[in-house]
Tab-separated table of C-alpha atoms in Angstrom:
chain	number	residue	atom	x	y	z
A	1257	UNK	CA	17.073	15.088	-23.263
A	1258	UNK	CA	14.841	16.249	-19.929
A	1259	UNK	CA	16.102	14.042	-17.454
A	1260	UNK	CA	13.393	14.754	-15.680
A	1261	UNK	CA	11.360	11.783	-16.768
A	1262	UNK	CA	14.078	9.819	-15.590
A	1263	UNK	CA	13.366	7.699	-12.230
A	1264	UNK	CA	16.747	8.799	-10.454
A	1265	UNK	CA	17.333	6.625	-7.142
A	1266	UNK	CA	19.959	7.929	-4.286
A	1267	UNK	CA	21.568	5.880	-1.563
A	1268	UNK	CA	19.708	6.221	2.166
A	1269	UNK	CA	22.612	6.851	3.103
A	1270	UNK	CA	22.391	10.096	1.470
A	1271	UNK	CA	18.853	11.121	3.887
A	1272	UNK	CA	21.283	12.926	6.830
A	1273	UNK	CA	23.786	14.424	3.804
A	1274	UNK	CA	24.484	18.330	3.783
A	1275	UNK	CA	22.201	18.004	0.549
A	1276	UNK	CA	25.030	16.604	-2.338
A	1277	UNK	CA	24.278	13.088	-3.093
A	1278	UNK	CA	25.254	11.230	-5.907
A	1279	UNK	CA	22.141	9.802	-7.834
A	1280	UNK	CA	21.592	7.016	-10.267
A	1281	UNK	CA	19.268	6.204	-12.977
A	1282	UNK	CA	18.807	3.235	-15.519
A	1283	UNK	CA	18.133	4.781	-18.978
A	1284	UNK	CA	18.303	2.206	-22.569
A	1285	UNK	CA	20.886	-0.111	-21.104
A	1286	UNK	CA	23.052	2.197	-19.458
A	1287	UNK	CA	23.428	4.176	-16.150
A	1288	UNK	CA	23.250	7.634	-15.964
A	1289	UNK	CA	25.066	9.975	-12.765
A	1290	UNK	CA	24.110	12.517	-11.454
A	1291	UNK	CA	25.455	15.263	-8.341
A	1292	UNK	CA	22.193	15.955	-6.772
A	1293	UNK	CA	23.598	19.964	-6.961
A	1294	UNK	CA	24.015	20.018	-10.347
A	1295	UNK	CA	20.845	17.701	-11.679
A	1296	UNK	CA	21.952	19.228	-15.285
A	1297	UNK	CA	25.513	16.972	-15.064
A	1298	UNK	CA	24.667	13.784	-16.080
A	1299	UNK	CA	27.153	10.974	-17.369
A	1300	UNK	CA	25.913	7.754	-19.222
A	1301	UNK	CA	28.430	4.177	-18.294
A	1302	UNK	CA	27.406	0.957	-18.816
A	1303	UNK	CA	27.066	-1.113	-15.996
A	1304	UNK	CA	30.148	-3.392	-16.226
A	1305	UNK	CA	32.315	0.296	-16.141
A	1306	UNK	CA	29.919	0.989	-13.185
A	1307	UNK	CA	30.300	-2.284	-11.126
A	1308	UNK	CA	34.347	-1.858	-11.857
A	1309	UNK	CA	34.656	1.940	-10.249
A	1310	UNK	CA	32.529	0.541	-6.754
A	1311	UNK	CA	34.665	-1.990	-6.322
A	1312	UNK	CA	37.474	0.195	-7.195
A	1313	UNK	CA	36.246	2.474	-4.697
A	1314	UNK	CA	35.539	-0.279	-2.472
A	1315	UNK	CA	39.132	-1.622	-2.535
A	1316	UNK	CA	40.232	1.634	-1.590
A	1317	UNK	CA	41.913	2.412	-5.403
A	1318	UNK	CA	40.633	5.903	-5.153
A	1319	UNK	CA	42.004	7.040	-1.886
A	1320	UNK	CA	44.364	9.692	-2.107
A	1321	UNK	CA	47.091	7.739	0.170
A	1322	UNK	CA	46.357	4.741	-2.271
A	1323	UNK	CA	46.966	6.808	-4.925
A	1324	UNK	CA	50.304	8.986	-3.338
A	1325	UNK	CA	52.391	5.436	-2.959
A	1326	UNK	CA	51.411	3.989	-5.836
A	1327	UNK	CA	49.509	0.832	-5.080
């Protein structure tokens, strides 16, 4: 598929970055990912898997001292 008719949206957060963003796209029920370096990587969740890995991230699940002690 050419993602390029896909709308992809990226954080403004992401206006001062060194260029790598993380974009996001809504495509037939799903959301598709992207690295804004490599536009050709793109993987498809649905947005319940989505909405679980933010607040994942958000709760600090992903951290690597999180993850060293096991909690």
């Amino acid at each position: 598929m050419g993602w390029m008719e896909v709308q992809w949206r990226k954080s403004s957060f992401s206006e001062h970055s060194d260029g790598n963003c993380l974009e996001l796209a809504s495509h037939r029920g799903g959301v598709l990912l992207r690295e804004s370096d490599e536009p050709d990587v793109v993987l498809t969740v649905n947005p319940a898997t989505l909405r679980s890995l933010v607040a994942g991230a958000k709760q600090g699940q992903f951290d690597r001292s999180h993850s060293a002690t096991g909690h």
